[in-house]
C-alpha cells in the first residue's frame, strides 16, 4: 500500500538526516599516517643535518629521487635496502629531491646476485606465494609470502654460471627452510642487486626461476633490456 508522508513527518526525517551529517562533520580527523601513505623499497643513504636520506628508484630505468626526511633511522646501515612507509611533504612533482614524512622504516632481505655452477635439481626451492616482482635500476625486488618457522633460513638469488655467456641468463630463487617446519604464511620483502649481470652487453633477458604456490604453472619471469 502506498503511503504519503505528512508535512510534520517529512520535517522530522529531514532533521534526522541533518543531525547525522552534523555528527559526522564533528568527528576527530584521522591521522594521515593511517590513510595517506606509500610503500616503496628504497635505499637508505645515511643521515645528514636534517635527518635520514633515502634513494628512490622508479620501475625499470627511471631516474632516482632523493627523499629527505626529518627522522633518525637506527639499526640500518647506509646502502641497505628498506621498506619505507611515507608520504611526500611537498608538491614538487618531478623534482630530483623531495621532502617526505616517514611513518615506518623496516629492514628487508638484502643481497647481491650469487654466481654458481649449479643445476636446478641441486637447489632447494621451497615454494613462496608471489605477490609482486619488479625491477628498479639494478635491483630485482620481491614481495611474497613465506612460511614462518621462527628460525633462520636461506633466501637468495643465484645465477647459473653456465648461462652467463648467453643472451638469456637463468637465475633461481633459492629458498631453504633448513629442515624446519612452516606454521603460517607471512609477508616477506627482498631486494637483490643484479648490477654485475645487468651491465653485461651480451645480456638480453634475466630469467628468474621461482617456485610459486599461487601460480604454479608460471615457472619463471623474464626481465628484458
CSV table of C-alpha atoms in Angstrom, one decimal:
chain,number,residue,atom,x,y,z
A,1,UNK,CA,0.0,0.0,0.0
A,2,UNK,CA,1.4,3.4,-0.9
A,3,UNK,CA,1.9,5.8,2.0
A,4,UNK,CA,2.1,9.6,1.8
A,5,UNK,CA,4.3,11.4,4.3
A,6,UNK,CA,2.7,14.2,6.2
A,7,UNK,CA,4.5,17.6,6.4
A,8,UNK,CA,5.4,17.0,10.0
A,9,UNK,CA,6.8,13.5,9.2
A,10,UNK,CA,8.9,14.9,6.3
A,11,UNK,CA,10.3,17.7,8.5
A,12,UNK,CA,11.2,15.1,11.2
A,13,UNK,CA,13.0,13.0,8.6
A,14,UNK,CA,15.0,16.0,7.3
A,15,UNK,CA,16.0,16.9,10.8
A,16,UNK,CA,17.3,13.4,11.5
A,17,UNK,CA,19.4,13.5,8.3
A,18,UNK,CA,20.9,16.9,9.2
A,19,UNK,CA,21.8,15.8,12.7
A,20,UNK,CA,23.5,12.7,11.3
A,21,UNK,CA,25.6,14.9,8.9
A,22,UNK,CA,26.5,17.3,11.7
A,23,UNK,CA,27.6,14.4,13.8
A,24,UNK,CA,29.9,13.1,11.1
A,25,UNK,CA,31.5,16.5,10.5
A,26,UNK,CA,32.5,16.8,14.2
A,27,UNK,CA,34.4,13.5,14.2
A,28,UNK,CA,38.1,13.8,15.0
A,29,UNK,CA,40.4,13.9,12.0
A,30,UNK,CA,42.1,10.6,11.2
A,31,UNK,CA,45.9,10.7,11.3
A,32,UNK,CA,47.2,10.9,7.7
A,33,UNK,CA,49.8,8.2,8.7
A,34,UNK,CA,47.0,5.7,8.6
A,35,UNK,CA,45.3,6.9,5.4
A,36,UNK,CA,47.7,8.7,3.1
A,37,UNK,CA,50.9,6.9,2.6
A,38,UNK,CA,53.1,5.0,0.1
A,39,UNK,CA,55.1,1.7,0.5
A,40,UNK,CA,58.3,1.6,-1.5
A,41,UNK,CA,61.6,-0.3,-1.4
A,42,UNK,CA,64.3,2.3,-1.3
A,43,UNK,CA,68.0,2.6,-0.4
A,44,UNK,CA,68.9,4.1,3.0
A,45,UNK,CA,71.7,6.6,2.2
A,46,UNK,CA,72.6,7.7,5.8
A,47,UNK,CA,71.9,10.8,7.9
A,48,UNK,CA,72.6,14.5,7.2
A,49,UNK,CA,71.9,17.6,9.3
A,50,UNK,CA,68.1,17.3,8.6
A,51,UNK,CA,67.5,13.6,9.0
A,52,UNK,CA,67.6,10.3,7.2
A,53,UNK,CA,68.1,10.3,3.4
A,54,UNK,CA,66.7,7.7,1.1
A,55,UNK,CA,67.2,7.0,-2.6
A,56,UNK,CA,64.1,6.1,-4.5
A,57,UNK,CA,64.2,4.4,-8.0
A,58,UNK,CA,61.0,4.0,-10.0
A,59,UNK,CA,60.3,1.0,-12.1
A,60,UNK,CA,62.7,-0.2,-14.8
A,61,UNK,CA,65.2,2.6,-15.6
A,62,UNK,CA,63.5,5.7,-14.1
A,63,UNK,CA,65.7,8.4,-12.7
A,64,UNK,CA,66.4,8.3,-9.0
A,65,UNK,CA,64.8,10.7,-6.5
A,66,UNK,CA,66.5,11.8,-3.2
A,67,UNK,CA,64.0,11.6,-0.3
A,68,UNK,CA,64.8,13.9,2.6
A,69,UNK,CA,63.2,13.1,5.9
A,70,UNK,CA,63.2,14.7,9.4
A,71,UNK,CA,63.7,11.4,11.3
A,72,UNK,CA,66.7,9.4,12.6
A,73,UNK,CA,67.0,5.8,11.5
A,74,UNK,CA,68.8,3.3,13.7
A,75,UNK,CA,69.9,-0.3,13.2
A,76,UNK,CA,70.2,0.2,9.4
A,77,UNK,CA,73.5,0.7,7.6
A,78,UNK,CA,74.0,3.1,4.7
A,79,UNK,CA,73.5,1.3,1.5
A,80,UNK,CA,70.9,-1.1,2.8
A,81,UNK,CA,67.5,-1.6,1.1
A,82,UNK,CA,64.5,-0.9,3.3
A,83,UNK,CA,60.7,-0.9,3.1
A,84,UNK,CA,59.6,2.7,3.7
A,85,UNK,CA,56.2,3.8,4.6
A,86,UNK,CA,55.9,7.5,3.9
A,87,UNK,CA,54.2,10.4,2.1
A,88,UNK,CA,55.5,13.4,0.2
A,89,UNK,CA,55.6,16.5,2.3
A,90,UNK,CA,56.0,18.9,-0.7
A,91,UNK,CA,54.3,19.4,-4.1
A,92,UNK,CA,57.5,19.3,-6.2
A,93,UNK,CA,56.2,16.7,-8.6
A,94,UNK,CA,59.0,15.6,-10.9
A,95,UNK,CA,61.8,17.1,-8.8
A,96,UNK,CA,65.1,15.2,-8.2
A,97,UNK,CA,64.7,15.8,-4.5
A,98,UNK,CA,61.6,15.6,-2.3
A,99,UNK,CA,60.8,16.2,1.3
A,100,UNK,CA,58.9,13.3,3.0
A,101,UNK,CA,57.1,12.4,6.2
A,102,UNK,CA,58.2,9.0,7.4
A,103,UNK,CA,55.7,6.7,9.1
A,104,UNK,CA,57.7,3.5,9.2
A,105,UNK,CA,61.1,2.0,8.1
A,106,UNK,CA,61.7,-1.7,8.1
A,107,UNK,CA,64.7,-3.8,7.2
A,108,UNK,CA,64.2,-6.4,4.4
A,109,UNK,CA,66.2,-9.2,2.8
A,110,UNK,CA,69.3,-7.5,1.2
A,111,UNK,CA,71.7,-9.4,-1.0
A,112,UNK,CA,73.6,-9.4,-4.3
A,113,UNK,CA,73.2,-11.9,-7.1
A,114,UNK,CA,75.3,-15.0,-6.4
A,115,UNK,CA,77.1,-16.9,-9.2
A,116,UNK,CA,77.5,-20.7,-9.1
A,117,UNK,CA,77.9,-23.7,-11.2
A,118,UNK,CA,74.6,-25.3,-10.5
A,119,UNK,CA,71.7,-27.4,-11.8
A,120,UNK,CA,68.1,-26.8,-10.9
A,121,UNK,CA,67.9,-30.2,-9.3
A,122,UNK,CA,70.7,-29.3,-6.9
A,123,UNK,CA,68.9,-26.3,-5.5
A,124,UNK,CA,66.3,-26.1,-2.7
A,125,UNK,CA,63.5,-24.0,-3.9
A,126,UNK,CA,60.7,-24.2,-1.2
A,127,UNK,CA,57.5,-22.6,-2.5
A,128,UNK,CA,56.6,-19.0,-1.9
A,129,UNK,CA,53.3,-17.1,-2.6
A,130,UNK,CA,54.3,-14.4,-5.0
A,131,UNK,CA,52.7,-11.1,-4.7
A,132,UNK,CA,54.8,-8.8,-6.8
A,133,UNK,CA,58.1,-8.9,-8.7
A,134,UNK,CA,59.7,-5.9,-10.3
A,135,UNK,CA,63.0,-4.2,-11.3
A,136,UNK,CA,64.2,-0.8,-10.3
A,137,UNK,CA,67.5,0.1,-11.9
A,138,UNK,CA,70.0,-2.6,-10.9
A,139,UNK,CA,67.7,-4.2,-8.3
A,140,UNK,CA,65.2,-7.0,-8.6
A,141,UNK,CA,62.6,-6.5,-5.9
A,142,UNK,CA,60.3,-9.2,-4.5
A,143,UNK,CA,57.2,-9.2,-2.4
A,144,UNK,CA,55.9,-12.6,-1.4
A,145,UNK,CA,54.7,-14.7,1.5
A,146,UNK,CA,56.8,-17.4,3.1
A,147,UNK,CA,56.1,-19.9,5.8
A,148,UNK,CA,57.1,-18.8,9.3
A,149,UNK,CA,59.5,-21.0,11.2
A,150,UNK,CA,61.0,-18.8,13.8
A,151,UNK,CA,64.4,-19.9,12.6
A,152,UNK,CA,66.9,-18.5,10.1
A,153,UNK,CA,66.6,-19.7,6.5
A,154,UNK,CA,68.4,-19.4,3.2
A,155,UNK,CA,66.8,-16.9,0.8
A,156,UNK,CA,69.0,-15.8,-2.1
A,157,UNK,CA,69.1,-15.3,-5.9
A,158,UNK,CA,71.6,-17.5,-7.7
A,159,UNK,CA,72.7,-17.3,-11.4
A,160,UNK,CA,73.8,-20.3,-13.3
A,161,UNK,CA,77.4,-19.7,-14.4
A,162,UNK,CA,76.8,-22.0,-17.4
A,163,UNK,CA,74.4,-19.5,-18.9
A,164,UNK,CA,76.4,-16.3,-18.3
A,165,UNK,CA,77.7,-16.0,-21.9
A,166,UNK,CA,74.2,-16.5,-23.3
A,167,UNK,CA,71.8,-13.7,-24.1
A,168,UNK,CA,69.4,-15.3,-21.6
A,169,UNK,CA,70.8,-15.9,-18.1
A,170,UNK,CA,69.0,-18.3,-15.8
A,171,UNK,CA,68.7,-17.2,-12.1
A,172,UNK,CA,67.0,-19.1,-9.3
A,173,UNK,CA,65.3,-18.0,-6.2
A,174,UNK,CA,66.8,-20.4,-3.6
A,175,UNK,CA,64.6,-20.9,-0.5
A,176,UNK,CA,65.7,-23.4,2.1
A,177,UNK,CA,63.9,-23.8,5.4
A,178,UNK,CA,66.9,-25.9,6.6
A,179,UNK,CA,64.7,-28.7,7.9
A,180,UNK,CA,62.3,-26.5,9.9
A,181,UNK,CA,58.5,-26.8,9.5
A,182,UNK,CA,56.5,-23.8,8.5
A,183,UNK,CA,53.4,-22.9,10.5
A,184,UNK,CA,51.7,-19.9,8.8
A,185,UNK,CA,52.3,-17.6,5.9
A,186,UNK,CA,53.7,-14.1,6.5
A,187,UNK,CA,54.9,-11.2,4.2
A,188,UNK,CA,58.5,-11.1,3.0
A,189,UNK,CA,60.2,-8.3,1.1
A,190,UNK,CA,63.6,-8.7,-0.6
A,191,UNK,CA,65.8,-6.7,-2.9
A,192,UNK,CA,68.7,-8.3,-4.9
A,193,UNK,CA,71.4,-6.2,-6.6
A,194,UNK,CA,71.9,-7.7,-10.1
A,195,UNK,CA,74.0,-4.9,-11.5
A,196,UNK,CA,77.0,-7.0,-12.3
A,197,UNK,CA,74.9,-9.2,-14.6
A,198,UNK,CA,72.6,-6.4,-15.9
A,199,UNK,CA,75.6,-4.4,-17.2
A,200,UNK,CA,76.8,-7.2,-19.4
A,201,UNK,CA,76.4,-6.2,-23.1
A,202,UNK,CA,75.5,-9.7,-24.1
A,203,UNK,CA,72.6,-9.9,-21.7
A,204,UNK,CA,69.1,-9.7,-23.3
A,205,UNK,CA,67.0,-11.5,-20.7
A,206,UNK,CA,67.4,-12.2,-17.0
A,207,UNK,CA,65.2,-15.3,-16.5
A,208,UNK,CA,64.2,-15.6,-12.8
A,209,UNK,CA,63.0,-19.2,-12.0
A,210,UNK,CA,60.8,-19.4,-9.0
A,211,UNK,CA,58.5,-22.0,-7.3
A,212,UNK,CA,55.3,-20.1,-6.7
A,213,UNK,CA,52.4,-21.7,-4.9
A,214,UNK,CA,49.9,-19.1,-6.1
A,215,UNK,CA,50.7,-19.6,-9.8
A,216,UNK,CA,52.5,-22.9,-10.0
A,217,UNK,CA,52.1,-23.1,-13.8
A,218,UNK,CA,54.3,-19.9,-14.2
A,219,UNK,CA,57.8,-21.2,-13.6
A,220,UNK,CA,59.8,-18.2,-14.5
A,221,UNK,CA,59.7,-14.4,-15.2
A,222,UNK,CA,61.9,-12.6,-17.7
A,223,UNK,CA,63.4,-9.2,-17.2
A,224,UNK,CA,64.5,-7.9,-20.7
A,225,UNK,CA,66.6,-4.9,-21.7
